[in-house]
Short mmCIF file of N, CA and C in Angstrom, two decimals:
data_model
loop_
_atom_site.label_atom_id
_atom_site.label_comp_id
_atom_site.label_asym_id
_atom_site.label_seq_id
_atom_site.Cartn_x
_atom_site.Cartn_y
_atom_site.Cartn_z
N UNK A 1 -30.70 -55.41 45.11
CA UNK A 1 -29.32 -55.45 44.74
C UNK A 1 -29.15 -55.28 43.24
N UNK A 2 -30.03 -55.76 42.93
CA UNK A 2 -29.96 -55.96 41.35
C UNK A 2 -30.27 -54.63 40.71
N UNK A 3 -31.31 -54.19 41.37
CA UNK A 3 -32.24 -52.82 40.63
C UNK A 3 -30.47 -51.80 41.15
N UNK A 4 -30.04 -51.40 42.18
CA UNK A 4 -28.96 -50.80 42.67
C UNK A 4 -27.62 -50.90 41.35
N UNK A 5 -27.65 -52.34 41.22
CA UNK A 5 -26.23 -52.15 39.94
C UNK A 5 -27.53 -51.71 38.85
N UNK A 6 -28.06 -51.78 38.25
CA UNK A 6 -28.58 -51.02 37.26
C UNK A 6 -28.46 -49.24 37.13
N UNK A 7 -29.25 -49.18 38.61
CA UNK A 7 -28.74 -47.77 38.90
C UNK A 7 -27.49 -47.26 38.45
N UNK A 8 -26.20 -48.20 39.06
CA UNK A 8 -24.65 -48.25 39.22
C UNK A 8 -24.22 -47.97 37.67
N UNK A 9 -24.87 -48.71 36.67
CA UNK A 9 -24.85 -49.02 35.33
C UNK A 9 -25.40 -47.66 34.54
N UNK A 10 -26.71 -47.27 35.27
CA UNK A 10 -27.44 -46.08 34.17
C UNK A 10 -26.44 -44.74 34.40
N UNK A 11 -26.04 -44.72 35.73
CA UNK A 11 -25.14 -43.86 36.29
C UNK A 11 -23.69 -43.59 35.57
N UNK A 12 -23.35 -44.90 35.04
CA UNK A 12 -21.76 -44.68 34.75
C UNK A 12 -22.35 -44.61 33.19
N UNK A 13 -23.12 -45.16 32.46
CA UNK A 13 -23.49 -44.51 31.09
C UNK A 13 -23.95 -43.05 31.16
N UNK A 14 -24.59 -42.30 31.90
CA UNK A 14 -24.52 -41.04 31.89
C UNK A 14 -23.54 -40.29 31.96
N UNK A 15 -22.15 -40.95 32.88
CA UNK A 15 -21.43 -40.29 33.01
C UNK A 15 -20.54 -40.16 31.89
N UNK A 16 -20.37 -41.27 31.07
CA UNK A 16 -19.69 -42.04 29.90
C UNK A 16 -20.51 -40.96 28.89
N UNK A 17 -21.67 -41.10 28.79
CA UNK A 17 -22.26 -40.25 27.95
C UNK A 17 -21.73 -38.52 28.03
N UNK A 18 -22.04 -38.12 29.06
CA UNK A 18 -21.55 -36.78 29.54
C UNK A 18 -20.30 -36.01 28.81
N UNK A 19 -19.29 -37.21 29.12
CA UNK A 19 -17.96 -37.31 29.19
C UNK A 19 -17.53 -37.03 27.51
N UNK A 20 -18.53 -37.91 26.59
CA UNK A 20 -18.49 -37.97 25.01
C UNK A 20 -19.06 -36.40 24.86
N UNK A 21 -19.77 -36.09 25.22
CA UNK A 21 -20.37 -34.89 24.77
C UNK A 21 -19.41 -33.79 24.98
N UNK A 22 -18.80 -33.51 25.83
CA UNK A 22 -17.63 -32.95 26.82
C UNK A 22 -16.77 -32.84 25.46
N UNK A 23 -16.82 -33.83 25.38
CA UNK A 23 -14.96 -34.56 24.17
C UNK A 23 -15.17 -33.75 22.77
N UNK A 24 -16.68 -34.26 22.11
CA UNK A 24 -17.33 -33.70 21.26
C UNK A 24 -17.35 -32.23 20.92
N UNK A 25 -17.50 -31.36 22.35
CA UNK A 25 -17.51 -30.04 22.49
C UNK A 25 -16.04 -29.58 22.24
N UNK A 26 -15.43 -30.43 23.14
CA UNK A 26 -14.25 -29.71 22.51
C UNK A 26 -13.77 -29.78 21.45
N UNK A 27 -13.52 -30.84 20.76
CA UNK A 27 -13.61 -31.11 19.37
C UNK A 27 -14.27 -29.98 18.18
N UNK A 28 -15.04 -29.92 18.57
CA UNK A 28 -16.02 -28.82 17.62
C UNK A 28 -15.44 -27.38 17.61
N UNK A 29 -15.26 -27.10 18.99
CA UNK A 29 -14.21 -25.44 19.73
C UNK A 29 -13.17 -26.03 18.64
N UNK A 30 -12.22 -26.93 18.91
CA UNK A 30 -10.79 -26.94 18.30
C UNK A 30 -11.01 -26.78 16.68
N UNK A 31 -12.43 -27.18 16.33
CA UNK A 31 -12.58 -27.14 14.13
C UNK A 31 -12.90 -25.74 14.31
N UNK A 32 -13.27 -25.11 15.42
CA UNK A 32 -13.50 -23.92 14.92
C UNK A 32 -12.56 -23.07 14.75
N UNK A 33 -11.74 -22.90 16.16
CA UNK A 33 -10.62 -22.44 16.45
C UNK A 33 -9.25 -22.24 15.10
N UNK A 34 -9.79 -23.51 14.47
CA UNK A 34 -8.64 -24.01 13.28
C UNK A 34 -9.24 -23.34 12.29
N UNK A 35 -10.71 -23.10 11.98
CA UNK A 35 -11.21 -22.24 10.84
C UNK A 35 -10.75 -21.05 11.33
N UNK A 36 -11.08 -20.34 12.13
CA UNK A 36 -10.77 -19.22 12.12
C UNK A 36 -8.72 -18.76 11.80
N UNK A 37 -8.22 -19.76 12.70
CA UNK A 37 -7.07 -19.23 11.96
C UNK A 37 -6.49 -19.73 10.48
N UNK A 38 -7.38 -20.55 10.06
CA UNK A 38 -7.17 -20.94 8.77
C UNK A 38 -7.30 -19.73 8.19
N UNK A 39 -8.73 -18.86 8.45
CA UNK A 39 -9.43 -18.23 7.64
C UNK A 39 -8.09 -16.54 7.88
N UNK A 40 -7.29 -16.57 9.37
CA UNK A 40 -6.82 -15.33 9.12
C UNK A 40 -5.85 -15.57 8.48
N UNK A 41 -4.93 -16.69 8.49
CA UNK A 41 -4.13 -17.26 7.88
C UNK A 41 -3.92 -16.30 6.15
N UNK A 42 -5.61 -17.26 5.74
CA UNK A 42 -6.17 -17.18 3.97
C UNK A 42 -5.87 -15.47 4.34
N UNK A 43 -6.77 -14.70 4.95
CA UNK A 43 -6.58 -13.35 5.04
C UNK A 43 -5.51 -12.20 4.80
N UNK A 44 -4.38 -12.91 5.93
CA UNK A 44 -3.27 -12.31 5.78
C UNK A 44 -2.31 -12.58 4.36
N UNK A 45 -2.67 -13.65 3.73
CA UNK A 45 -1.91 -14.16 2.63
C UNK A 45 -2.32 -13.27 1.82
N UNK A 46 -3.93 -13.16 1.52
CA UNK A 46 -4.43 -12.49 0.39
C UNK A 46 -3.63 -10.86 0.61
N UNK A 47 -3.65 -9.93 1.85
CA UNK A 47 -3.28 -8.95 2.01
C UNK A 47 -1.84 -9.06 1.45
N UNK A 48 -0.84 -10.06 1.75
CA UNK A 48 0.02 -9.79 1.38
C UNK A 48 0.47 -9.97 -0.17
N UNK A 49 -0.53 -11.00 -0.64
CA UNK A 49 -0.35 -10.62 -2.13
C UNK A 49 -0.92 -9.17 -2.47
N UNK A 50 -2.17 -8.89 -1.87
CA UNK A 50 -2.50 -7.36 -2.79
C UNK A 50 -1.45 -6.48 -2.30
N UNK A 51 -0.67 -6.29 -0.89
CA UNK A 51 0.37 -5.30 -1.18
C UNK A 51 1.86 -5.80 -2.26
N UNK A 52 1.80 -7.13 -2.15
CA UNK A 52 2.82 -7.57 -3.24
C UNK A 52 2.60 -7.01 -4.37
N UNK A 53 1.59 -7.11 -5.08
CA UNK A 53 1.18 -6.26 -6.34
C UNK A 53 1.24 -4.93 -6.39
N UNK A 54 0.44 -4.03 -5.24
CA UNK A 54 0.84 -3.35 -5.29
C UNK A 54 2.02 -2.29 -5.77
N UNK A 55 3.00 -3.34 -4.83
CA UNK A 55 4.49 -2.96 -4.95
C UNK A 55 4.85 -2.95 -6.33
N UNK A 56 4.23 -3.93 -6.96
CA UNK A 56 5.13 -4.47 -8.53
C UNK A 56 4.40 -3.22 -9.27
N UNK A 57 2.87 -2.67 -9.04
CA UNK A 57 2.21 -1.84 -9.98
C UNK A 57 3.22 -0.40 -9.43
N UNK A 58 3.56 -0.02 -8.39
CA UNK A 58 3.83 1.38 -8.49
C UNK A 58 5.39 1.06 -8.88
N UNK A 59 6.13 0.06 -8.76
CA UNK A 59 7.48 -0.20 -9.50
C UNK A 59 7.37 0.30 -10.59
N UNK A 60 6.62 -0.87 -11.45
CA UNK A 60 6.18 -0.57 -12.67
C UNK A 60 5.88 0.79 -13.17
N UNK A 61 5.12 1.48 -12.59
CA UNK A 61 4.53 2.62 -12.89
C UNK A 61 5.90 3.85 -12.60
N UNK A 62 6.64 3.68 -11.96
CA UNK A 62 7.74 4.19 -11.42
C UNK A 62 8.59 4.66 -12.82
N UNK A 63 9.05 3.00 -13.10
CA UNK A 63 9.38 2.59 -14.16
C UNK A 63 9.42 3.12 -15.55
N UNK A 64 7.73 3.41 -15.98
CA UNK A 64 7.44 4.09 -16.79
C UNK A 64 7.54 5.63 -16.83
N UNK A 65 7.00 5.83 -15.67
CA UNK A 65 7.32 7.53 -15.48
C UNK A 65 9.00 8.22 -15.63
N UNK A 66 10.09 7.31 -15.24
CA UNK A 66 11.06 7.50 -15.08
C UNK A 66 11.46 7.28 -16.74
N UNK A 67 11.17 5.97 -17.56
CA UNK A 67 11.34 6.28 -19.19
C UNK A 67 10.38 7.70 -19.54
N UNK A 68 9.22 7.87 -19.26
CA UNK A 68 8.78 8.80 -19.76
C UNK A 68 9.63 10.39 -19.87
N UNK A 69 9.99 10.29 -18.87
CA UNK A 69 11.39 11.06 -18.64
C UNK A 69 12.59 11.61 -19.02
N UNK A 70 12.98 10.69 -19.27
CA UNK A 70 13.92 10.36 -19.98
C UNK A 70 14.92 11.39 -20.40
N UNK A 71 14.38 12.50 -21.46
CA UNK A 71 14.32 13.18 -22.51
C UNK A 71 13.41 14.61 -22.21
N UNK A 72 13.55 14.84 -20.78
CA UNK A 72 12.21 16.06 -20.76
C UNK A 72 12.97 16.80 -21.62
N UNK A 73 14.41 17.52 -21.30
CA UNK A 73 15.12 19.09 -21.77
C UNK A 73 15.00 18.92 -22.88
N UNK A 74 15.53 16.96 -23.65
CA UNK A 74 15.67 17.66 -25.11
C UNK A 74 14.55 17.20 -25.77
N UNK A 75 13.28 16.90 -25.06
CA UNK A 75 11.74 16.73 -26.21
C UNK A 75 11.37 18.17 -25.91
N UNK A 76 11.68 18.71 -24.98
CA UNK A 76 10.87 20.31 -24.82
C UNK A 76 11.31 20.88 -26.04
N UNK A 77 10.57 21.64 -26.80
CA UNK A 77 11.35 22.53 -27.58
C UNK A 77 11.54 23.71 -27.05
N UNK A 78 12.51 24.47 -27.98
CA UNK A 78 12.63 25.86 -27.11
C UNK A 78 11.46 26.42 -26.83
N UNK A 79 10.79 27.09 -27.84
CA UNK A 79 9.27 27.22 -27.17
C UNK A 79 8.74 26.89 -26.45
N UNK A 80 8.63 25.67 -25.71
CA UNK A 80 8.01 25.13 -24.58
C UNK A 80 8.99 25.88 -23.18
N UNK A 81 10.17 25.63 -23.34
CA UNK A 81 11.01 26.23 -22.37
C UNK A 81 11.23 27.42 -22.47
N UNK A 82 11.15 28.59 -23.12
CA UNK A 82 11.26 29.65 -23.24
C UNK A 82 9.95 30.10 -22.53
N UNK A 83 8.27 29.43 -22.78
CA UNK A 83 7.45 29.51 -22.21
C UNK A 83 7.41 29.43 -20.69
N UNK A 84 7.89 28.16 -20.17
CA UNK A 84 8.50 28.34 -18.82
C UNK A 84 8.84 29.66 -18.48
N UNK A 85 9.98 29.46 -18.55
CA UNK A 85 10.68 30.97 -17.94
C UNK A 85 9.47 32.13 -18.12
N UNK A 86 9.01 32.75 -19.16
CA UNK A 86 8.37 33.50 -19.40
C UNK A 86 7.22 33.25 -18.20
N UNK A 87 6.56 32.29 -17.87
CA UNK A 87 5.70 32.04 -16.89
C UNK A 87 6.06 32.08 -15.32
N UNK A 88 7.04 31.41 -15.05
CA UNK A 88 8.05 31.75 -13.89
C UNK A 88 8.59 33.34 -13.90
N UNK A 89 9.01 33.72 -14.79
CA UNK A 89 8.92 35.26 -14.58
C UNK A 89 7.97 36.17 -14.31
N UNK A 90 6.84 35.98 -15.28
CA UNK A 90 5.44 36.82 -14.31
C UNK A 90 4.97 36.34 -12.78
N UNK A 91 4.81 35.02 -12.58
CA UNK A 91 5.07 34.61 -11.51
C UNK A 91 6.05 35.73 -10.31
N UNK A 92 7.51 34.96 -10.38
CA UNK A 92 8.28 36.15 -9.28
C UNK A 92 8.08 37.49 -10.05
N UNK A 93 7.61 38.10 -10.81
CA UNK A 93 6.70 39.66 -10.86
C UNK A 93 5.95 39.76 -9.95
N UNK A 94 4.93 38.75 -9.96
CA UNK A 94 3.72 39.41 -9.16
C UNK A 94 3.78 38.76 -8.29
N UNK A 95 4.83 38.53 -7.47
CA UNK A 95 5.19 38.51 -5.85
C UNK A 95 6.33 39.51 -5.36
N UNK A 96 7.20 39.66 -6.41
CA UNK A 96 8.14 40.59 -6.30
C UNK A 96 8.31 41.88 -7.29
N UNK A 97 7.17 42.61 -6.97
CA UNK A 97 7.29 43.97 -8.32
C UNK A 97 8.32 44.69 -8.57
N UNK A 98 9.21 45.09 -7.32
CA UNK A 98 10.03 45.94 -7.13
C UNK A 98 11.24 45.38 -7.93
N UNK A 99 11.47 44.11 -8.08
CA UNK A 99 12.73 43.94 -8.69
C UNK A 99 12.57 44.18 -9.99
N UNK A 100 13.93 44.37 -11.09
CA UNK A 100 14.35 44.26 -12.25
C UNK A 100 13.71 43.38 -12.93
N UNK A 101 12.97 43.53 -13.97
CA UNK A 101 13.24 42.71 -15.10
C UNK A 101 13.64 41.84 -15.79
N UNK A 102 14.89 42.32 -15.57
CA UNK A 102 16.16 41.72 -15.95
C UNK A 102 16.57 40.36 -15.36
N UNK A 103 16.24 41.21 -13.80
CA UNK A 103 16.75 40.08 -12.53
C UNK A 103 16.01 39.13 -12.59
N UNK A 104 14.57 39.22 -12.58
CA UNK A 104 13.59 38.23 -12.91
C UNK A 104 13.81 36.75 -14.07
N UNK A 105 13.81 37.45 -15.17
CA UNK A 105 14.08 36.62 -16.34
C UNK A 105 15.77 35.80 -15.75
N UNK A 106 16.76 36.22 -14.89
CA UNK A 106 17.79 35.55 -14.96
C UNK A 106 17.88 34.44 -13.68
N UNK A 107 16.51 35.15 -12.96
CA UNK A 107 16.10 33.74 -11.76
C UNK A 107 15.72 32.72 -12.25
N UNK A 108 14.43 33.06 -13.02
CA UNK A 108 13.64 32.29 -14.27
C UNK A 108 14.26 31.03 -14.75
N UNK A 109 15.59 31.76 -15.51
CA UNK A 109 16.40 30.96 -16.41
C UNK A 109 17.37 30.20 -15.34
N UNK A 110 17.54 30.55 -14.37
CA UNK A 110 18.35 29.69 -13.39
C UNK A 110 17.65 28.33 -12.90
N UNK A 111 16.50 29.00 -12.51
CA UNK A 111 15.93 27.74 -11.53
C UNK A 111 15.21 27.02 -13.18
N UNK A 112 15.01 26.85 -14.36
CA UNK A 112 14.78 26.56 -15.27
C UNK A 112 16.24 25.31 -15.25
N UNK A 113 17.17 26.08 -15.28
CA UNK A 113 18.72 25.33 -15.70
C UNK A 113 18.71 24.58 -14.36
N UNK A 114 18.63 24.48 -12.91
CA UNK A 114 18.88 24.19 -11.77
C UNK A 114 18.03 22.70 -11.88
N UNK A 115 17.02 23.13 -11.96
CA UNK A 115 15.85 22.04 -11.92
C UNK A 115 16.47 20.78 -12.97
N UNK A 116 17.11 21.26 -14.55
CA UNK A 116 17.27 20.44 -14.90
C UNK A 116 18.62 19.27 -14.76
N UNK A 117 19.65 20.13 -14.36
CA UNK A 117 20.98 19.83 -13.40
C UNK A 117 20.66 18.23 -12.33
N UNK A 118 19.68 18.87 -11.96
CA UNK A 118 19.55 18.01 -10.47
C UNK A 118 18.65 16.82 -11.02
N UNK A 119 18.30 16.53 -12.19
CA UNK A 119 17.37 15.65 -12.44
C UNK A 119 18.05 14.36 -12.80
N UNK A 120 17.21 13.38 -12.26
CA UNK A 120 17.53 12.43 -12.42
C UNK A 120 17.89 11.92 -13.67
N UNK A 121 16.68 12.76 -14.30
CA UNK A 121 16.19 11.54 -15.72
C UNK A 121 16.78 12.49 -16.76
N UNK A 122 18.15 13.00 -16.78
CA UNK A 122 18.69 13.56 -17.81
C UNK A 122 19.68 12.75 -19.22
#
């Protein structure tokens, strides 16, 4: 009878034991479970700061390009723009031989004047 509750006894500590290990396991799954979304958590944060920056560097850079700007027609000197055209004119030459001269140089000077019309940064 006696040896039987011992049995009864080693039995329900195994099971008791079992039961901790069980608890334990899950425990351990749930720290992991929590690292990992800690860790996508950290992940997604960091991504969203580097596209946050991002954003601020091509602002920025935006920014600058748009002062750089500013002033294209009147830092060009005529020379520089007279060069244009002159380059845009051989250009539609040597796609369009047959036309004028004339006609050429007054496309030239259009889309020269057009381009600057439509600009932002005038």
């Amino acid at each position: 009878m006696q040896n039987q509750q011992q049995q009864q006894q080693q039995q329900q500590q195994r099971q008791q034991l079992q039961l901790l290990q069980q608890q334990q396991q899950q425990l351990q799954q749930q720290q992991q479970q929590q690292q990992q979304q800690h860790l996508q958590l950290q992940q997604q944060l960091q991504l969203q700061q580097q596209q946050q920056l991002q954003q601020q560097q091509d602002q920025q850079q935006a920014q600058q390009q748009n002062q750089l700007n500013l002033g294209w027609r009147t830092t060009l000197s005529n020379e520089d723009r007279l060069n244009l055209i002159k380059r845009l004119s051989d250009s539609l030459k040597a796609l369009s031989p047959t036309i004028a001269d004339a006609k050429i140089v007054e496309l030239a000077k259009t889309f020269e004047n057009v381009t600057y019309q439509r600009s932002p940064n005038k």
